[in-house]
Tab-separated table of C-alpha atoms and ligand atoms in Angstrom:
chain	number	residue	atom	x	y	z
A	1	MET	CA	-0.142	0.138	0.028
A	2	MET	CA	0.624	3.713	-0.553
A	3	ASP	CA	1.981	5.479	2.746
A	4	ALA	CA	-1.140	7.030	4.162
A	5	SER	CA	0.815	10.501	4.456
A	6	PRO	CA	3.523	10.396	1.907
A	7	ARG	CA	6.336	12.712	2.429
A	8	THR	CA	5.380	16.453	1.078
A	9	ALA	CA	9.117	17.248	0.303
A	10	GLY	CA	10.459	16.624	-2.822
A	11	VAL	CA	8.443	17.350	-5.180
A	12	ALA	CA	8.704	21.296	-6.756
A	13	ALA	CA	5.971	23.375	-4.205
A	14	ALA	CA	4.631	25.376	-7.433
A	15	ALA	CA	4.429	22.702	-9.956
A	16	VAL	CA	0.698	21.373	-10.882
A	17	GLN	CA	-0.754	18.336	-12.884
A	18	ARG	CA	-2.996	20.151	-15.464
A	19	CYS	CA	-5.540	18.703	-17.667
A	20	ILE	CA	-4.449	19.336	-21.278
A	21	ARG	CA	-8.332	19.800	-22.895
A	22	PRO	CA	-8.979	23.042	-23.808
A	23	PRO	CA	-12.530	23.457	-22.197
A	24	CYS	CA	-11.560	21.743	-19.031
A	25	GLY	CA	-8.003	22.587	-18.357
A	26	ALA	CA	-8.515	21.373	-14.634
A	27	SER	CA	-5.375	21.253	-11.750
A	28	PHE	CA	-4.284	18.503	-9.401
A	29	SER	CA	-1.276	18.481	-7.035
A	30	VAL	CA	1.685	16.613	-7.987
A	31	ARG	CA	0.949	14.458	-5.226
A	32	ASP	CA	-1.961	13.300	-6.294
A	33	ARG	CA	-1.419	9.284	-7.776
A	34	ILE	CA	-3.384	10.184	-10.893
A	35	TYR	CA	-2.715	9.222	-14.553
A	36	VAL	CA	-5.479	11.112	-16.113
A	37	CYS	CA	-7.506	14.155	-15.412
A	38	GLY	CA	-9.775	13.526	-12.197
A	39	THR	CA	-12.383	15.960	-13.788
A	40	CYS	CA	-13.175	15.170	-17.943
A	41	GLY	CA	-10.318	11.931	-18.174
A	42	GLY	CA	-8.269	14.025	-20.525
A	43	PRO	CA	-4.166	13.845	-20.631
A	44	LEU	CA	-2.290	15.309	-17.758
A	45	GLU	CA	0.519	17.457	-18.372
A	46	ILE	CA	3.026	19.101	-15.334
A	47	VAL	CA	3.145	22.753	-15.296
A	48	VAL	CA	6.405	24.012	-14.221
A	49	PRO	CA	7.287	27.455	-13.011
A	50	LEU	CA	9.712	28.551	-15.825
A	51	PRO	CA	12.968	30.667	-14.945
A	52	ARG	CA	12.603	34.415	-16.270
A	53	ALA	CA	14.602	35.387	-19.641
A	54	SER	CA	16.811	37.043	-17.843
A	55	GLU	CA	17.927	34.401	-15.715
A	56	ALA	CA	18.368	32.033	-19.305
A	57	ALA	CA	22.132	32.614	-19.841
A	58	ALA	CA	22.907	31.753	-15.814
A	59	LEU	CA	20.898	28.647	-16.290
A	60	THR	CA	22.767	27.216	-19.607
A	61	ALA	CA	26.125	28.145	-18.367
A	62	GLN	CA	25.000	26.085	-14.729
A	63	TRP	CA	23.411	23.083	-16.779
A	64	ARG	CA	26.653	22.731	-18.891
A	65	SER	CA	29.275	23.032	-16.050
A	66	ARG	CA	27.335	19.960	-14.273
A	67	ALA	CA	28.444	17.933	-16.913
A	68	GLY	CA	31.699	18.143	-15.464
A	69	SER	CA	30.959	17.100	-12.081
A	70	LEU	CA	31.019	14.154	-9.892
A	71	LYS	CA	27.669	14.177	-8.320
A	72	PRO	CA	25.178	11.834	-9.334
A	73	GLU	CA	22.684	14.129	-9.802
A	74	ASP	CA	24.854	16.635	-11.895
A	75	ARG	CA	26.287	13.362	-14.133
A	76	SER	CA	22.975	12.581	-15.235
A	77	GLY	CA	21.686	14.334	-18.296
A	78	VAL	CA	18.542	14.544	-16.834
A	79	TRP	CA	18.977	15.973	-13.583
A	80	ARG	CA	21.416	18.319	-14.608
A	81	PHE	CA	18.324	20.324	-15.624
A	82	ARG	CA	16.237	20.244	-12.650
A	83	GLU	CA	15.718	23.900	-13.014
A	84	LEU	CA	12.611	22.652	-14.866
A	85	LEU	CA	11.702	19.231	-13.308
A	86	PRO	CA	8.594	19.245	-11.150
A	87	PHE	CA	10.914	18.133	-7.927
A	88	ASP	CA	13.140	19.707	-5.483
A	89	HIS	CA	16.379	19.526	-3.418
A	90	ALA	CA	15.204	16.782	-1.162
A	91	ALA	CA	13.655	14.580	-3.862
A	92	PRO	CA	15.170	10.824	-3.391
A	93	ILE	CA	16.490	10.458	-7.203
A	94	VAL	CA	16.919	7.312	-8.498
A	95	THR	CA	19.270	7.553	-11.236
A	96	LEU	CA	21.498	5.198	-13.297
A	97	ALA	CA	23.761	8.667	-14.740
A	98	GLU	CA	20.823	7.852	-17.828
A	99	GLY	CA	21.448	11.036	-20.641
A	100	ASN	CA	24.604	12.700	-21.891
A	101	THR	CA	23.765	10.670	-24.992
A	102	PRO	CA	25.767	11.688	-28.632
A	103	LEU	CA	24.489	13.691	-31.176
A	104	TYR	CA	26.467	11.917	-34.400
A	105	ASP	CA	27.224	13.269	-37.601
A	106	ALA	CA	25.735	10.942	-40.320
A	107	PRO	CA	26.841	11.563	-44.003
A	108	ARG	CA	26.041	7.953	-45.484
A	109	CYS	CA	22.119	8.689	-43.968
A	110	ALA	CA	21.786	11.954	-45.378
A	111	LYS	CA	23.069	10.877	-48.940
A	112	TYR	CA	20.578	8.465	-48.652
A	113	SER	CA	18.021	10.291	-47.626
A	114	GLY	CA	18.678	13.200	-50.335
A	115	VAL	CA	19.754	15.801	-47.931
A	116	ASP	CA	22.824	18.102	-47.199
A	117	ALA	CA	23.682	16.886	-44.049
A	118	LEU	CA	21.926	14.819	-40.971
A	119	ARG	CA	22.463	14.573	-37.339
A	120	LEU	CA	21.503	11.433	-35.155
A	121	LYS	CA	21.143	11.700	-31.205
A	122	HIS	CA	21.558	8.465	-30.185
A	123	GLN	CA	19.278	7.895	-27.074
A	124	GLY	CA	19.958	4.092	-27.654
A	125	CYS	CA	23.397	5.518	-25.770
A	126	ASN	CA	21.670	5.289	-22.137
A	127	PRO	CA	22.087	2.735	-19.284
A	128	THR	CA	19.813	0.001	-20.487
A	129	GLY	CA	19.620	0.711	-24.309
A	130	SER	CA	16.600	3.319	-24.743
A	131	PHE	CA	15.619	6.656	-24.735
A	132	LYS	CA	13.041	5.478	-21.772
A	133	ASP	CA	15.407	5.670	-19.162
A	134	THR	CA	15.887	9.662	-19.209
A	135	GLY	CA	11.918	9.299	-17.996
A	136	MET	CA	12.118	6.471	-15.996
A	137	THR	CA	14.206	8.273	-13.740
A	138	THR	CA	11.898	11.294	-13.338
A	139	CYS	CA	9.068	8.648	-13.067
A	140	VAL	CA	10.875	5.947	-10.652
A	141	THR	CA	11.611	9.127	-8.101
A	142	HIS	CA	7.984	10.485	-8.311
A	143	ALA	CA	6.583	6.601	-7.232
A	144	VAL	CA	9.329	6.200	-4.400
A	145	LEU	CA	8.313	9.884	-3.177
A	146	LEU	CA	4.746	8.691	-3.037
A	147	GLY	CA	5.794	5.736	-0.936
A	148	ALA	CA	4.632	3.498	-3.948
A	149	ARG	CA	5.609	-0.473	-3.229
A	150	THR	CA	4.761	-1.898	-6.446
A	151	VAL	CA	5.218	-0.051	-10.213
A	152	VAL	CA	4.023	-1.572	-13.272
A	153	CYS	CA	4.059	-1.007	-16.837
A	154	ALA	CA	2.020	-2.505	-20.358
A	155	SER	CA	5.345	-2.718	-22.552
A	156	THR	CA	6.825	-3.441	-26.087
A	157	GLY	CA	10.136	-4.111	-24.404
A	158	ASN	CA	12.020	-1.514	-23.838
A	159	THR	CA	9.702	0.535	-21.111
A	160	SER	CA	9.913	-2.612	-19.217
A	161	ALA	CA	13.489	-3.319	-19.400
A	162	SER	CA	13.923	0.239	-18.335
A	163	LEU	CA	11.404	0.040	-15.336
A	164	ALA	CA	12.614	-3.169	-14.415
A	165	ALA	CA	16.366	-1.589	-14.265
A	166	TYR	CA	15.197	1.396	-12.087
A	167	ALA	CA	12.771	-0.499	-9.195
A	168	ALA	CA	15.699	-2.845	-9.056
A	169	ARG	CA	17.674	0.577	-7.823
A	170	ALA	CA	15.216	2.187	-6.111
A	171	GLY	CA	14.210	-1.398	-4.137
A	172	VAL	CA	10.527	-1.138	-5.420
A	173	GLN	CA	8.908	-4.358	-6.711
A	174	CYS	CA	7.843	-4.289	-10.118
A	175	ALA	CA	5.636	-6.064	-12.591
A	176	ILE	CA	5.421	-5.757	-16.476
A	177	LEU	CA	2.613	-6.531	-18.558
A	178	LEU	CA	3.793	-8.457	-22.015
A	179	PRO	CA	2.415	-9.161	-24.926
A	180	ARG	CA	3.630	-13.131	-25.412
A	181	GLY	CA	6.035	-13.686	-28.569
A	182	GLN	CA	5.771	-9.972	-29.438
A	183	ILE	CA	8.759	-8.809	-27.945
A	184	THR	CA	12.506	-9.124	-28.619
A	185	SER	CA	14.409	-11.659	-26.299
A	186	SER	CA	16.764	-9.162	-25.578
A	187	LYS	CA	14.430	-6.585	-24.143
A	188	LEU	CA	12.841	-9.570	-22.053
A	189	ALA	CA	16.125	-10.888	-20.988
A	190	GLN	CA	16.906	-7.358	-19.365
A	191	SER	CA	13.446	-7.312	-17.373
A	192	MET	CA	14.178	-10.755	-16.060
A	193	ASP	CA	18.072	-10.022	-15.246
A	194	TYR	CA	16.914	-6.793	-13.026
A	195	GLY	CA	14.501	-8.598	-11.019
A	196	ALA	CA	10.761	-8.112	-12.953
A	197	ILE	CA	7.765	-10.134	-12.227
A	198	VAL	CA	7.269	-10.881	-16.026
A	199	CYS	CA	3.709	-11.461	-17.161
A	200	GLU	CA	2.629	-12.234	-20.644
A	201	ILE	CA	-0.649	-12.449	-21.845
A	202	ASP	CA	-2.208	-13.431	-24.851
A	203	GLY	CA	-3.038	-10.303	-26.912
A	204	ASN	CA	-1.314	-7.010	-28.380
A	205	PHE	CA	0.099	-4.550	-26.729
A	206	ASP	CA	-2.938	-2.639	-26.936
A	207	ASP	CA	-4.504	-4.764	-24.690
A	208	CYS	CA	-1.735	-5.244	-22.168
A	209	MET	CA	-2.391	-0.959	-21.808
A	210	ARG	CA	-5.402	-1.150	-21.369
A	211	LEU	CA	-5.391	-3.925	-18.481
A	212	ILE	CA	-2.983	-2.018	-16.972
A	213	GLN	CA	-4.349	0.999	-16.576
A	214	GLU	CA	-7.665	-0.901	-14.981
A	215	ILE	CA	-5.027	-2.759	-12.488
A	216	ALA	CA	-3.008	0.752	-11.722
A	217	GLU	CA	-6.600	1.978	-10.089
A	218	ASP	CA	-5.273	-0.446	-7.250
A	219	PRO	CA	-4.033	2.306	-4.930
A	220	SER	CA	-1.386	-0.237	-4.423
A	221	ILE	CA	-0.081	0.434	-7.747
A	222	TYR	CA	2.242	2.935	-9.581
A	223	LEU	CA	1.799	3.063	-13.168
A	224	ALA	CA	5.111	4.106	-14.918
A	225	ASN	CA	3.405	3.982	-19.031
A	226	SER	CA	3.827	7.464	-20.534
A	227	ILE	CA	0.660	8.611	-19.863
A	228	ASN	CA	2.429	9.514	-16.694
A	229	PRO	CA	3.361	12.780	-17.217
A	230	PHE	CA	6.336	12.495	-14.738
A	231	ARG	CA	7.747	10.545	-17.534
A	232	ILE	CA	7.319	13.118	-19.995
A	233	GLU	CA	9.203	15.547	-17.666
A	234	GLY	CA	12.541	13.529	-17.449
A	235	GLN	CA	11.993	12.837	-21.382
A	236	LYS	CA	11.821	16.386	-22.321
A	237	THR	CA	15.281	17.092	-20.887
A	238	VAL	CA	16.777	15.392	-24.365
A	239	ALA	CA	15.395	18.312	-25.917
A	240	PHE	CA	17.363	20.785	-23.541
A	241	GLU	CA	20.302	18.857	-24.250
A	242	LEU	CA	20.181	18.376	-27.849
A	243	MET	CA	20.146	22.137	-28.254
A	244	GLU	CA	23.362	22.350	-25.794
A	245	GLN	CA	24.786	19.828	-28.425
A	246	CYS	CA	23.669	22.244	-30.894
A	247	GLU	CA	25.475	25.350	-29.499
A	248	TRP	CA	21.800	26.360	-29.540
A	249	ARG	CA	21.383	27.095	-33.073
A	250	ILE	CA	18.297	25.909	-33.882
A	251	PRO	CA	17.553	22.492	-36.179
A	252	ASP	CA	14.897	23.160	-38.836
A	253	HIS	CA	13.300	19.610	-38.129
A	254	VAL	CA	13.419	17.126	-35.425
A	255	VAL	CA	12.281	13.978	-36.221
A	256	VAL	CA	11.443	10.831	-34.078
A	257	PRO	CA	9.832	7.391	-34.406
A	258	GLY	CA	5.971	7.227	-33.250
A	259	GLY	CA	4.856	4.090	-31.288
A	260	ASN	CA	2.722	5.229	-27.762
A	261	MET	CA	3.443	9.014	-28.493
A	262	GLY	CA	4.950	9.581	-25.479
A	263	ASN	CA	8.734	10.682	-27.079
A	264	SER	CA	7.264	12.838	-29.404
A	265	SER	CA	4.975	14.803	-26.470
A	266	ALA	CA	7.850	14.838	-24.846
A	267	LEU	CA	10.373	16.674	-27.154
A	268	GLY	CA	7.393	18.998	-28.153
A	269	LYS	CA	7.033	20.001	-24.504
A	270	GLY	CA	10.730	20.405	-23.747
A	271	PHE	CA	11.175	22.935	-26.890
A	272	GLU	CA	7.499	24.941	-26.220
A	273	GLU	CA	9.278	25.490	-22.757
A	274	MET	CA	12.895	26.949	-24.238
A	275	LEU	CA	10.677	28.928	-26.569
A	276	GLN	CA	8.994	30.054	-23.402
A	277	ILE	CA	11.742	30.676	-21.178
A	278	GLY	CA	13.481	32.444	-24.589
A	279	LEU	CA	16.359	30.262	-24.377
A	280	ILE	CA	15.045	29.326	-28.683
A	281	ASP	CA	13.189	32.223	-30.717
A	282	ARG	CA	11.472	29.376	-32.475
A	283	LEU	CA	10.320	25.784	-32.554
A	284	PRO	CA	12.247	23.063	-34.903
A	285	LYS	CA	9.528	21.535	-36.830
A	286	LEU	CA	8.692	18.074	-34.956
A	287	SER	CA	7.528	15.032	-37.417
A	288	VAL	CA	6.979	11.860	-36.438
A	289	VAL	CA	7.056	8.480	-38.240
A	290	GLN	CA	5.022	5.363	-37.870
A	291	ALA	CA	5.482	2.250	-39.198
A	292	GLU	CA	2.683	1.893	-41.879
A	293	GLY	CA	0.996	-1.274	-40.156
A	294	SER	CA	1.046	0.485	-37.321
A	295	ALA	CA	0.116	4.459	-37.801
A	296	PRO	CA	-2.991	5.621	-36.552
A	297	LEU	CA	-2.085	9.311	-36.160
A	298	ALA	CA	-0.258	9.301	-39.759
A	299	ARG	CA	-3.793	8.386	-40.492
A	300	LEU	CA	-5.544	10.837	-38.879
A	301	PHE	CA	-2.968	13.807	-39.904
A	302	SER	CA	-3.312	12.546	-43.555
A	303	THR	CA	-7.111	13.896	-42.866
A	304	LEU	CA	-6.502	17.019	-41.477
A	305	ASN	CA	-6.341	20.406	-43.498
A	306	LEU	CA	-3.391	21.901	-43.103
A	307	ASP	CA	-3.338	25.123	-44.634
A	308	SER	CA	-1.605	28.043	-42.708
A	309	SER	CA	-4.681	29.833	-41.477
A	310	GLN	CA	-5.733	26.457	-39.428
A	311	ASP	CA	-5.646	26.870	-35.559
A	312	PRO	CA	-2.926	24.372	-34.221
A	313	ALA	CA	-4.812	24.149	-31.342
A	314	GLU	CA	-7.360	22.670	-32.402
A	315	ILE	CA	-7.463	19.096	-31.976
A	316	PRO	CA	-9.547	16.385	-33.175
A	317	ASP	CA	-11.501	14.515	-30.037
A	318	GLU	CA	-11.079	10.644	-31.155
A	319	LEU	CA	-8.513	8.381	-32.805
A	320	ALA	CA	-9.429	5.704	-34.930
A	321	PRO	CA	-7.187	3.066	-33.851
A	322	VAL	CA	-5.656	0.213	-35.775
A	323	GLU	CA	-7.305	-2.882	-35.063
A	324	ASN	CA	-5.021	-5.486	-35.404
A	325	PRO	CA	-1.432	-3.484	-35.559
A	326	TRP	CA	1.507	-5.097	-37.676
A	327	THR	CA	5.001	-4.465	-38.155
A	328	LEU	CA	8.607	-6.120	-37.953
A	329	ALA	CA	9.579	-3.206	-35.805
A	330	THR	CA	7.776	-4.689	-32.428
A	331	ALA	CA	8.570	-1.750	-30.354
A	332	ILE	CA	5.963	0.775	-32.213
A	333	LYS	CA	3.537	-2.513	-32.845
A	334	ILE	CA	0.965	0.028	-31.689
A	335	GLY	CA	-2.600	0.793	-32.561
A	336	SER	CA	-3.935	2.713	-30.298
A	337	PRO	CA	-1.113	5.550	-28.869
A	338	VAL	CA	-2.459	6.530	-25.359
A	339	SER	CA	-0.620	10.268	-25.960
A	340	TRP	CA	-1.650	10.741	-29.156
A	341	LYS	CA	-3.227	14.294	-28.545
A	342	LYS	CA	-0.320	15.217	-26.849
A	343	ALA	CA	1.912	14.570	-29.585
A	344	LEU	CA	-0.499	16.029	-32.294
A	345	ARG	CA	-0.469	19.135	-30.578
A	346	SER	CA	3.240	19.516	-30.688
A	347	VAL	CA	3.312	18.426	-34.142
A	348	LEU	CA	0.844	20.823	-34.986
A	349	ARG	CA	2.526	23.736	-33.208
A	350	SER	CA	5.460	23.692	-34.757
A	351	ARG	CA	3.936	22.868	-37.994
A	352	GLY	CA	5.855	19.321	-38.613
A	353	ARG	CA	4.077	16.180	-40.025
A	354	VAL	CA	3.127	12.408	-38.745
A	355	ILE	CA	3.996	9.788	-41.685
A	356	ALA	CA	4.444	6.672	-42.181
A	357	VAL	CA	7.004	4.247	-43.653
A	358	SER	CA	7.014	1.065	-44.995
A	359	GLU	CA	9.025	-2.148	-43.828
A	360	GLN	CA	11.290	-2.397	-46.459
A	361	GLU	CA	11.843	1.641	-45.909
A	362	MET	CA	12.758	0.838	-42.625
A	363	ALA	CA	15.157	-2.170	-42.835
A	364	ASP	CA	16.838	-0.260	-45.720
A	365	ALA	CA	17.291	3.092	-43.827
A	366	LYS	CA	18.592	0.681	-40.462
A	367	ALA	CA	20.862	-1.016	-42.667
A	368	THR	CA	22.689	2.495	-43.529
A	369	ILE	CA	22.309	4.177	-39.914
A	370	GLY	CA	24.765	0.832	-39.794
A	371	ARG	CA	27.202	2.119	-42.374
A	372	ASP	CA	27.629	5.228	-40.658
A	373	GLY	CA	28.824	3.380	-37.658
A	374	ILE	CA	25.741	3.848	-35.234
A	375	GLY	CA	23.567	1.052	-34.693
A	376	CYS	CA	19.724	1.185	-33.972
A	377	GLU	CA	16.911	-0.755	-33.557
A	378	PRO	CA	14.138	-1.448	-36.481
A	379	ALA	CA	11.828	1.238	-34.869
A	380	SER	CA	14.260	4.046	-34.735
A	381	ALA	CA	15.154	3.591	-38.802
A	382	THR	CA	11.603	5.055	-39.147
A	383	THR	CA	13.025	8.833	-38.912
A	384	VAL	CA	16.223	7.739	-41.480
A	385	ALA	CA	13.352	6.644	-44.122
A	386	GLY	CA	10.856	9.421	-43.009
A	387	ILE	CA	13.478	12.090	-43.511
A	388	ARG	CA	13.881	10.422	-47.309
A	389	LYS	CA	10.172	10.755	-48.156
A	390	LEU	CA	9.865	14.156	-46.097
A	391	ALA	CA	12.782	15.428	-48.856
A	392	ALA	CA	11.258	13.505	-51.523
A	393	ALA	CA	8.155	15.341	-51.127
A	394	GLY	CA	9.796	18.745	-50.707
A	395	PHE	CA	8.829	19.304	-46.981
A	396	ILE	CA	12.599	19.350	-46.100
A	397	ARG	CA	13.965	21.615	-48.339
A	398	HIS	CA	17.892	21.863	-49.620
A	399	GLY	CA	20.024	23.509	-46.621
A	400	GLU	CA	17.773	22.818	-43.934
A	401	SER	CA	19.331	21.655	-40.468
A	402	ILE	CA	17.782	17.897	-39.403
A	403	VAL	CA	18.321	15.518	-36.282
A	404	ALA	CA	16.733	12.806	-36.165
A	405	VAL	CA	16.581	10.802	-32.715
A	406	LEU	CA	17.295	7.094	-32.744
A	407	THR	CA	15.806	5.611	-29.744
A	408	GLY	CA	16.976	2.289	-28.986
A	409	HIS	CA	20.404	0.331	-29.777
A	410	LEU	CA	20.858	-2.080	-32.395
A	411	LEU	CA	21.576	-5.076	-29.569
A	412	LYS	CA	17.826	-4.814	-28.808
A	413	ASP	CA	17.182	-6.789	-32.095
A	414	PRO	CA	20.027	-8.493	-33.290
A	415	GLU	CA	17.593	-11.581	-34.698
A	416	TYR	CA	16.281	-8.703	-37.315
A	417	ALA	CA	19.720	-6.846	-38.251
A	418	SER	CA	20.853	-10.801	-38.909
A	419	HIS	CA	17.764	-11.846	-40.838
A	420	TYR	CA	18.002	-8.368	-42.520
A	421	HIS	CA	21.778	-9.136	-43.598
A	422	ARG	CA	21.378	-13.180	-44.635
A	423	GLY	CA	18.502	-12.190	-46.667
A	424	THR	CA	16.123	-14.137	-44.478
A	425	LEU	CA	14.069	-11.650	-42.841
A	426	ALA	CA	10.329	-12.505	-43.549
A	427	PHE	CA	6.815	-11.110	-43.044
A	428	ASP	CA	5.039	-12.923	-40.803
A	429	SER	CA	2.272	-12.753	-43.357
A	430	GLN	CA	2.644	-15.851	-45.509
A	431	THR	CA	2.327	-16.002	-49.342
A	432	LYS	CA	-0.946	-18.096	-50.605
A	433	ASP	CA	1.340	-21.310	-51.042
A	434	GLY	CA	2.266	-20.870	-47.445
A	435	SER	CA	5.803	-20.104	-47.643
A	436	ALA	CA	7.353	-16.788	-45.969
A	437	ARG	CA	7.493	-13.470	-47.943
A	438	LEU	CA	11.118	-12.320	-47.593
A	439	MET	CA	12.304	-8.634	-47.390
A	440	GLN	CA	14.821	-7.380	-50.768
A	441	GLY	CA	17.520	-6.055	-48.123
A	442	SER	CA	18.999	-3.646	-50.426
A	443	PHE	CA	22.725	-3.345	-48.320
A	444	ARG	CA	22.569	-7.176	-47.481
A	445	ASN	CA	25.819	-7.925	-45.913
A	446	ALA	CA	26.006	-11.750	-44.927
A	447	PRO	CA	28.828	-13.744	-43.728
A	448	VAL	CA	30.612	-15.782	-46.145
A	449	GLN	CA	32.703	-19.105	-45.617
A	450	VAL	CA	36.444	-18.577	-46.420
A	451	ALA	CA	39.217	-21.611	-45.981
A	452	ALA	CA	41.051	-21.428	-42.907
A	453	THR	CA	44.071	-19.909	-45.088
A	454	LYS	CA	46.027	-16.546	-45.251
A	455	ALA	CA	46.377	-16.377	-49.058
A	456	ALA	CA	42.220	-17.870	-49.283
A	457	ILE	CA	41.498	-14.760	-46.715
A	458	LEU	CA	43.680	-12.147	-48.616
A	459	ASP	CA	42.315	-13.333	-51.803
A	460	HIS	CA	39.261	-12.758	-50.797
A	461	LEU	CA	39.362	-8.900	-49.602
A	462	ARG	CA	41.598	-8.458	-52.988
A	463	ARG	CA	38.222	-9.311	-54.747
A	464	GLN	CA	36.028	-7.617	-52.023
A	465	SER	CA	37.913	-4.334	-52.562
A	466	THR	CA	37.163	-4.426	-56.650
B	501	F0G	N1	11.248	3.352	-30.426
B	501	F0G	C1	11.771	2.667	-29.658
B	501	F0G	C2	12.722	1.836	-29.303
B	501	F0G	C3	10.673	2.081	-28.933
B	501	F0G	O1	10.497	1.314	-27.615
B	501	F0G	C4	9.222	2.782	-28.376
B	501	F0G	C5	8.169	2.627	-27.711
B	501	F0G	C6	9.552	4.045	-29.367
B	501	F0G	C7	10.070	4.067	-30.101
B	501	F0G	C8	8.190	4.684	-29.774
B	501	F0G	O2	8.106	5.365	-28.563
B	501	F0G	O3	5.848	5.001	-27.462
B	501	F0G	O4	7.736	7.499	-27.211
B	501	F0G	O5	5.919	6.941	-29.608
B	501	F0G	N2	8.504	1.542	-26.943
B	501	F0G	C9	7.259	1.476	-25.664
B	501	F0G	C10	7.612	0.206	-24.886
B	501	F0G	C11	5.959	1.432	-26.375
B	501	F0G	O6	6.713	-0.312	-24.127
B	501	F0G	O7	8.955	0.216	-25.050
B	501	F0G	P1	6.147	6.521	-28.047
């Protein structure tokens, strides 16, 4: 059970949780264990008092200087931005030194996408190998503050691996709900190793998500999915870190994969807060890329009237779910994303796009990212595939600066990479005669069998270089 009287120290006194639906806008304490608006059921976001513009220069200097400190709260690429987090100095920070991830130049990806230059912000270089860690540090810290004994989530594999790790750090019980047979063995292995109670159910991620929200009605349970706005608070710091790495020169485009839509919501919030403070004077266009078979938001987006007179605050009330979502990028095999409203709001405010890419486009983009020496999991590669499409459509223009956010590490799904390069990557739909339909990888690089002699190997290398 939660403590009857949770400690009050630790959360920022002036921060609130607020409903994002315009007619409602109800506010709640940051000490309330709620995940949706108690008045209308709408999504919640945290409102933190923002520093004044006159403090901006001192703030950025302080953030930067903390990166060289040895204190755990400074070494974290999330907590070093703590002036914009809804906690105070008494917060029992649960950290694994997350964040501070690299921003790489990716010349081969740029060429492949038909753009001048492209940078990749690799969130797969986090402690558990995905971007989830930046949100889990704040979320589990909040759970500990509220005295939670059990933290839970539904997951396609990365949220659960991350939650399991942070719960282990905090010494809190962790239970995760997974769609059986639909997450990679690497992600599952992580959760088992970190000591989580792993519950596999017959159903897809959307079924898990529905069920976990029911389970979280029990007062002993703390829900750590991105519907919880404390996750978004941590993940928004990626935008601050990115701007620091760009030396505060605003990219024209930031492109992210879309699944449950927490990541795009969080990046949007981070950029909007920087705009309000005056750290930046315009928003990068935030675009979200989904996999074709799991693209409910891209489908909705394509129906919106996007002439320049449209009020970007007007968000449709309903999203038609994809009933049987499908993609080989299991991380984003989601038909009914919980945070679609927040994400769409950020996309519209920044005048970005939501699009979908095919399995073939994603697979070839992933191999191209690999050729830049940067591995990622399939879901992350939707970004480069999406940039190629957006450039071909003229939405990304010559000379514009672009950052793609890679969300997970290559080793999260080595089977996919191996099958792609060996030419055995199968769509799980079958052809009429029952044989598997194989993907035609354009950048295959399969191992070869070579005789175990110096001459044979050197001869092979010579033939490869001609
Ligand atoms: N990329 C990866 C590698 C992911 O694991 C996810 C989501 C996304 C992109 C999409 O991000 O949901 O914030 O839009 N994975 C969740 C999970 C759903 O359970 O691990 P999103």
